[in-house]
Short mmCIF file of C-alpha atoms in Angstrom, two decimals:
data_model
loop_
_atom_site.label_atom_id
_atom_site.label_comp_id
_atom_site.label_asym_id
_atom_site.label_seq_id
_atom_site.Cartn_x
_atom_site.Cartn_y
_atom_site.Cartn_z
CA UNK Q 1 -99.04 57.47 -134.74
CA UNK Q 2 -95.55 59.49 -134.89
CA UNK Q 3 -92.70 57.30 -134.46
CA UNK Q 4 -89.50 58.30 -131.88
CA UNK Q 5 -86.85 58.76 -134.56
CA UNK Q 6 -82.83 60.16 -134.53
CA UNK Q 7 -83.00 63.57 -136.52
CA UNK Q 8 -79.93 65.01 -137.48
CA UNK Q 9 -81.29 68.31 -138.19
CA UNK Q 10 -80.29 69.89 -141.71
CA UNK Q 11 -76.52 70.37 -142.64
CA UNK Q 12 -77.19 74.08 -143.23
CA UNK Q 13 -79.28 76.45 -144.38
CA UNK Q 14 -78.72 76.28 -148.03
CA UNK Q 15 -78.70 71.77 -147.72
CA UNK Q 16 -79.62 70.88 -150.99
CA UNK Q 17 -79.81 67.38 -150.42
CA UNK Q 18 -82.77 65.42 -149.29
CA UNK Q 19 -83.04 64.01 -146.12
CA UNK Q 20 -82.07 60.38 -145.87
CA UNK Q 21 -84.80 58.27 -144.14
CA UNK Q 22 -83.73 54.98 -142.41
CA UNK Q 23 -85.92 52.01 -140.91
CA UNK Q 24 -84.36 49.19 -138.94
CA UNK Q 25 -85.17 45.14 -139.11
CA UNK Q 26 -87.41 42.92 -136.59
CA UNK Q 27 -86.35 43.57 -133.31
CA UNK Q 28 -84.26 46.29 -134.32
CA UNK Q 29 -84.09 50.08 -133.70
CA UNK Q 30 -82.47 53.46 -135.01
CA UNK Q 31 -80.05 52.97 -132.59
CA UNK Q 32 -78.39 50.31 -134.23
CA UNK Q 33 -77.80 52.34 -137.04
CA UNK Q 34 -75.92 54.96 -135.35
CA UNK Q 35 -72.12 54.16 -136.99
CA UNK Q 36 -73.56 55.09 -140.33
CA UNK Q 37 -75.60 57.84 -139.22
CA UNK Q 38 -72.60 59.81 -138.09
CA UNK Q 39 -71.28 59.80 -141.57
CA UNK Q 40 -74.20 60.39 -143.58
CA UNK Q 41 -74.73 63.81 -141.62
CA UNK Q 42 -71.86 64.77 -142.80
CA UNK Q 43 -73.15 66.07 -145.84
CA UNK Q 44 -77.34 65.06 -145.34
CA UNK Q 45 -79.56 65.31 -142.78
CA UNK Q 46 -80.56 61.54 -141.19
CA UNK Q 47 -83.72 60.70 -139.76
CA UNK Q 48 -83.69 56.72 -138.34
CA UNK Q 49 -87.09 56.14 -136.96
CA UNK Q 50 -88.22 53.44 -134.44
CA UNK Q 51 -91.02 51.56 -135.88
CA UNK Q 52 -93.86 50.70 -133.85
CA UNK Q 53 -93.33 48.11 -130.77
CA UNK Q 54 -89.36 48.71 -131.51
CA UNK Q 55 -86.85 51.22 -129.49
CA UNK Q 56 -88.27 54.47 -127.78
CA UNK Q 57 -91.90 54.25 -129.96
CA UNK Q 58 -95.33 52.97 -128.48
CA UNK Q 59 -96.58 49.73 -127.98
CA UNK Q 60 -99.61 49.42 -129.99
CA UNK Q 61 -101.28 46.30 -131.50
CA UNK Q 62 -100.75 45.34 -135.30
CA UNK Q 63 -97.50 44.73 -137.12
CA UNK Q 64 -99.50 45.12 -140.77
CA UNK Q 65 -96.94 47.00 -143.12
CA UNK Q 66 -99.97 49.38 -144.10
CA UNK Q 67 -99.77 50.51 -140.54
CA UNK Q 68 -95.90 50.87 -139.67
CA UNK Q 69 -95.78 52.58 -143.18
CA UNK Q 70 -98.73 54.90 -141.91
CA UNK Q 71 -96.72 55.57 -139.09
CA UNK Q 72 -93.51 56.70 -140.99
CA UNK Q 73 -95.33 59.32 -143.36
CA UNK Q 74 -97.17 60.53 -140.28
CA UNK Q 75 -94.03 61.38 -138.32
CA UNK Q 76 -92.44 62.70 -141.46
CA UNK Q 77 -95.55 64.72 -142.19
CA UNK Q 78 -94.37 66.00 -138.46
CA UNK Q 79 -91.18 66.61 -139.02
CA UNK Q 80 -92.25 68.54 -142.26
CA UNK Q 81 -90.08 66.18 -144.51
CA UNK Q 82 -92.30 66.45 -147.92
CA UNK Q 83 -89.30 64.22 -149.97
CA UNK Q 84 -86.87 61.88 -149.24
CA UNK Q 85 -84.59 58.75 -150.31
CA UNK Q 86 -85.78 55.90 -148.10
CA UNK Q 87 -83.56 53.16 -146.95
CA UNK Q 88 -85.09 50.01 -145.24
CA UNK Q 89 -83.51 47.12 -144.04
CA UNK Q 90 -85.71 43.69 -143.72
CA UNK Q 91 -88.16 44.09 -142.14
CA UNK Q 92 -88.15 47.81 -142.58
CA UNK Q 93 -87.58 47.24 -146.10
CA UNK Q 94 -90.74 46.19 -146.70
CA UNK Q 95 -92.02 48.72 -144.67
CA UNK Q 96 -90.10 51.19 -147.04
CA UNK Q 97 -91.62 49.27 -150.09
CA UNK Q 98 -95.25 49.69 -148.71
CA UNK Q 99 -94.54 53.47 -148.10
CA UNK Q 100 -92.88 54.04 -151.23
CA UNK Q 101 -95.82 52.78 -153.13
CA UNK Q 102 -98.56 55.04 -151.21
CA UNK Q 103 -96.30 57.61 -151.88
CA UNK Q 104 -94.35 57.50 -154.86
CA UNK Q 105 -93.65 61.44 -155.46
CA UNK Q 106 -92.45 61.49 -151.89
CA UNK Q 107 -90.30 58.74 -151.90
CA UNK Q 108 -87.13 60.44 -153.98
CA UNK Q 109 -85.08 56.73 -154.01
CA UNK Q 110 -85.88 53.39 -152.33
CA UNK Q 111 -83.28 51.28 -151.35
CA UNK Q 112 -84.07 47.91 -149.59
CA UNK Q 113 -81.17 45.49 -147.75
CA UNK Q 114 -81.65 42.26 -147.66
CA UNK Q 115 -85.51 41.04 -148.34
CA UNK Q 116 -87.67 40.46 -151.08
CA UNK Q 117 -91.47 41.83 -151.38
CA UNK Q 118 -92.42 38.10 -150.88
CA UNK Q 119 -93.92 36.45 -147.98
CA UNK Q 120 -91.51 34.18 -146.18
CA UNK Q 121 -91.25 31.18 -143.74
CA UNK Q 122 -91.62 31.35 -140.00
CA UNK Q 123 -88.14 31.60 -138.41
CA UNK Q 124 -88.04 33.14 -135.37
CA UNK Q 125 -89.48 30.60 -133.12
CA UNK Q 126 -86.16 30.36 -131.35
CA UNK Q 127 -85.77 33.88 -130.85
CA UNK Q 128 -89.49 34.38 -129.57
CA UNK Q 129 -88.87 31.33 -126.85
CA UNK Q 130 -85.20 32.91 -125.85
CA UNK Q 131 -86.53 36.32 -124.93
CA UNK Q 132 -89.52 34.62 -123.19
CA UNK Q 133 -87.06 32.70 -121.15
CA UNK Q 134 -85.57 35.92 -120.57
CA UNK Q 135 -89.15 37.85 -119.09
CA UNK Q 136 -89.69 34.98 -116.88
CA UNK Q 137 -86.10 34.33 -115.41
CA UNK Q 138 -86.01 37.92 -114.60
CA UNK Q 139 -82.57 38.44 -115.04
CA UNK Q 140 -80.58 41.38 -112.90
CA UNK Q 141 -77.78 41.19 -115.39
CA UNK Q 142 -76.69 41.12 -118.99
CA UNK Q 143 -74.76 37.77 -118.03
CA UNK Q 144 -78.04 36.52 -116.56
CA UNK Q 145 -79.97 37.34 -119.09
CA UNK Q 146 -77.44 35.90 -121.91
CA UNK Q 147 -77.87 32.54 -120.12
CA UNK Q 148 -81.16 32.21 -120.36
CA UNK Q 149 -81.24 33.30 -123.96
CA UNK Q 150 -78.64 30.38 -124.86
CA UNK Q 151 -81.01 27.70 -123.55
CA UNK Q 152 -82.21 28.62 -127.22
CA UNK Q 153 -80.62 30.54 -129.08
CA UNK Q 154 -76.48 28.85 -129.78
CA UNK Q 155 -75.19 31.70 -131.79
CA UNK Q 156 -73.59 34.39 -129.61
CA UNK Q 157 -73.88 37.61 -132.41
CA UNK Q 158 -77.28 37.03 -132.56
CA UNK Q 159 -78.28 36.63 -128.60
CA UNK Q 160 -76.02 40.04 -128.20
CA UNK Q 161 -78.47 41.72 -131.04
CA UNK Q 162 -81.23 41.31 -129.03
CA UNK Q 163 -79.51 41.82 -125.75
CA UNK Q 164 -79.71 45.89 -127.36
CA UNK Q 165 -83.09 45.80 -126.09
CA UNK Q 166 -82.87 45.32 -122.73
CA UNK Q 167 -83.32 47.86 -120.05
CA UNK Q 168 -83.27 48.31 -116.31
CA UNK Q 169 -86.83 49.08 -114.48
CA UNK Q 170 -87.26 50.37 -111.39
CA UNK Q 171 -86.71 46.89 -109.41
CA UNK Q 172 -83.11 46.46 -111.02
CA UNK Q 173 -84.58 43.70 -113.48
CA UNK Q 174 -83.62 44.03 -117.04
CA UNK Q 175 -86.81 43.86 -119.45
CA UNK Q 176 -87.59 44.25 -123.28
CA UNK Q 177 -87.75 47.61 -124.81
CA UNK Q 178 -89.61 45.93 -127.49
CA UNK Q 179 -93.53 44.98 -127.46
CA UNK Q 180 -93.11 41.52 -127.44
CA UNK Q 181 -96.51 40.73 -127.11
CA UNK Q 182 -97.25 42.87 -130.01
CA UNK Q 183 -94.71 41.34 -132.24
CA UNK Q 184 -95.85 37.98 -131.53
CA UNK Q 185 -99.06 38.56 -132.08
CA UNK Q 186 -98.39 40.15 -135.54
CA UNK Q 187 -95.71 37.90 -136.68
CA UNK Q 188 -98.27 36.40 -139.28
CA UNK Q 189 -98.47 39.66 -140.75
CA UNK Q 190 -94.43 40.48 -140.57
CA UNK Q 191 -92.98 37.36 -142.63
CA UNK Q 192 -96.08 38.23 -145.43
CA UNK Q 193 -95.50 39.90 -148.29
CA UNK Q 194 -95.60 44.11 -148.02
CA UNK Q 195 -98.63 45.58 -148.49
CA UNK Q 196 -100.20 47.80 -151.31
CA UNK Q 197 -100.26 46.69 -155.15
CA UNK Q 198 -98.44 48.15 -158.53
CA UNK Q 199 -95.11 49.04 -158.77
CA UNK Q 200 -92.61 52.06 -157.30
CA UNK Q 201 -91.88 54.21 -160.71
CA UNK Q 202 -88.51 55.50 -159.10
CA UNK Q 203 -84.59 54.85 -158.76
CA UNK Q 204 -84.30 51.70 -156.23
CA UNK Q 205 -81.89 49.37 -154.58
CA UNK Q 206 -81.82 45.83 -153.80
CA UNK Q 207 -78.80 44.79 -151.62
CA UNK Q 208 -78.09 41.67 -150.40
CA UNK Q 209 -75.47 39.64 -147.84
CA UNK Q 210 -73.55 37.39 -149.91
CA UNK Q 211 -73.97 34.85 -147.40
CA UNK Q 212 -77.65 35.92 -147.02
CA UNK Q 213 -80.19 33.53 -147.83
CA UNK Q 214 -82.97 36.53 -147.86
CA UNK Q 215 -82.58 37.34 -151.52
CA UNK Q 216 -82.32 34.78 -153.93
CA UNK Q 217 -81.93 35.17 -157.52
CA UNK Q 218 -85.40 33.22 -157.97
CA UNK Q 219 -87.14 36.53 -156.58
CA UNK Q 220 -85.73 38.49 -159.68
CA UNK Q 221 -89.24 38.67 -161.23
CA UNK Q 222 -90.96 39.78 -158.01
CA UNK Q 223 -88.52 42.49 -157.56
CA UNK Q 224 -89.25 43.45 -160.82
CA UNK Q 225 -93.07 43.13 -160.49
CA UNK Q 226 -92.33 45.84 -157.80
CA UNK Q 227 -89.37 47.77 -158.28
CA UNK Q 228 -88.83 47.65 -162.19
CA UNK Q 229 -85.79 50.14 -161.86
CA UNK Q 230 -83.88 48.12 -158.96
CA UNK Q 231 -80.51 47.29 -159.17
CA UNK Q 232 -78.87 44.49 -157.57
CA UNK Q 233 -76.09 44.63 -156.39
CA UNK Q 234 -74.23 42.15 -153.30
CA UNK Q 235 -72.18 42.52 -150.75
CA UNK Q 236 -70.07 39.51 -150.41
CA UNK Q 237 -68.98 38.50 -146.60
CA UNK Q 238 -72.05 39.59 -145.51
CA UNK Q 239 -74.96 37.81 -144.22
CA UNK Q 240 -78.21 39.08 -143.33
CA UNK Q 241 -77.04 42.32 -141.45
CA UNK Q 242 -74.89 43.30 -143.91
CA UNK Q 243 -74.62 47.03 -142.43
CA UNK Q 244 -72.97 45.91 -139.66
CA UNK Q 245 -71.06 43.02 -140.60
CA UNK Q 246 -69.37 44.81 -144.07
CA UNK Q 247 -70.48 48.75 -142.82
CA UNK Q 248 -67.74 50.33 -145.41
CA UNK Q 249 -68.84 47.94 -148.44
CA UNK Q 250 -72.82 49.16 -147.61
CA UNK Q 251 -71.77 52.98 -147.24
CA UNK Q 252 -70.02 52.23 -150.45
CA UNK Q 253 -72.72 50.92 -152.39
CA UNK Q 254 -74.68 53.96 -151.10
CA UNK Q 255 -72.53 56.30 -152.41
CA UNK Q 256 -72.73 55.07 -155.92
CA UNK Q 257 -76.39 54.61 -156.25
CA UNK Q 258 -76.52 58.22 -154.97
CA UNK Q 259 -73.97 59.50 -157.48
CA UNK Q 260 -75.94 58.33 -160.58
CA UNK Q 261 -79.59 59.01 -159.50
#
């Protein structure tokens, strides 16, 4: 299935870089990337994708990474991207771990922000019952529809996160971009560990919020286990999305793992 995505296009003619791939977090999109995407054209081309049931792309049952990783090659495959250094962030950074180990010649770097390739606990059950609230209050507005999120969800950074996904329909009531269903119904498969088995051979790395509780030093020997040349390195301040809350300490630590690879 290809995947709507933000493409940059190529710097110029002669680019010599490779194109910077970028996959968002649970409930996410390329959209929310679009800060850092206006500097890394600068000198790269930028292709943030929306993974399946997320942003612009179709709503389609299964959340298995196998499948959104599937989904990424086959849109690059469209775009006729044959290499490229692959940033993923959470839950996209597993999906970038799964892709990067079906295709390890086409994945030039891996970097992953803030998860581990292990399964984790289920957290998001006030999330899933806020944005229910929110399909059957039916809200007309964004103040409406923050109301009914806060019957559940207290903190205000995160309940304007997922307000990014609302639109307008044609009756004037604000919806979810996302497939909720969808997500729901793969959530089992989400929080598990990424698919596929031995390790990525190439440069990688692992950033993580200082304040994050994604990444803990007691996953060192997964990492390992799966990215054997990872670096860590973390951003402190930050929490889980570290791009946005620290944006010129991530583009930072960008820049430096792509000087020395």
């Amino acid at each position: 299935m290809q995947l709507h995505c933000i493409d940059t296009g190529t710097v110029d003619a002669d680019d010599p870089t490779r194109p910077l791939v970028v996959l968002h977090g649970l409930f996410g999109s390329a959209d929310n990337w679009r800060s850092h995407i206006k500097q890394w054209q600068q000198t790269r081309r930028v292709v943030a994708l929306d993974l399946r049931n997320h942003g612009r792309s179709p709503h389609v049952p299964g959340m298995r990474y196998a499948q959104m990783a599937e989904d990424v090659a086959e849109s690059l495959d469209a775009l006729e991207i044959a290499q490229f250094d692959l940033l993923g962030h959470s839950m996209g950074g597993k999906v970038a771990i799964t892709l990067a180990r079906q295709r390890p010649r086409a994945v030039a770097s891996l970097i992953v922000a803030d998860i581990a390739p292990v399964p984790y606990e289920h957290g998001h059950d006030e999330i899933f019952a806020a944005m229910r609230r929110v399909v059957e209050g039916r809200p007309e507005s964004r103040r409406e529809a923050d109301a009914l999120m806060a019957e559940s969800v207290d903190v205000a950074a995160t309940r304007q996160f997922l307000a990014t996904n609302l639109v307008r329909d044609d009756e004037g009531i604000l919806r979810w971009r996302v497939g909720l269903d969808e997500i729901a119904d793969g959530y089992a498969d989400i929080i598990a560990a990424p698919d596929g088995e031995g390790a990525y051979p190439g440069p990688a790395l692992l950033l993580r919020g200082g304040n994050s509780p994604y990444v803990r030093d007691a996953y060192r020997e997964a990492v390992a286990a799966v990215m054997p040349e990872a670096t860590w390195e973390t951003l402190e301040g930050a929490g889980h999305w570290l791009h946005a809350e620290q944006p010129e300490a991530f583009q930072q630590a960008l820049s430096r793992f792509f000087a020395i690879i």
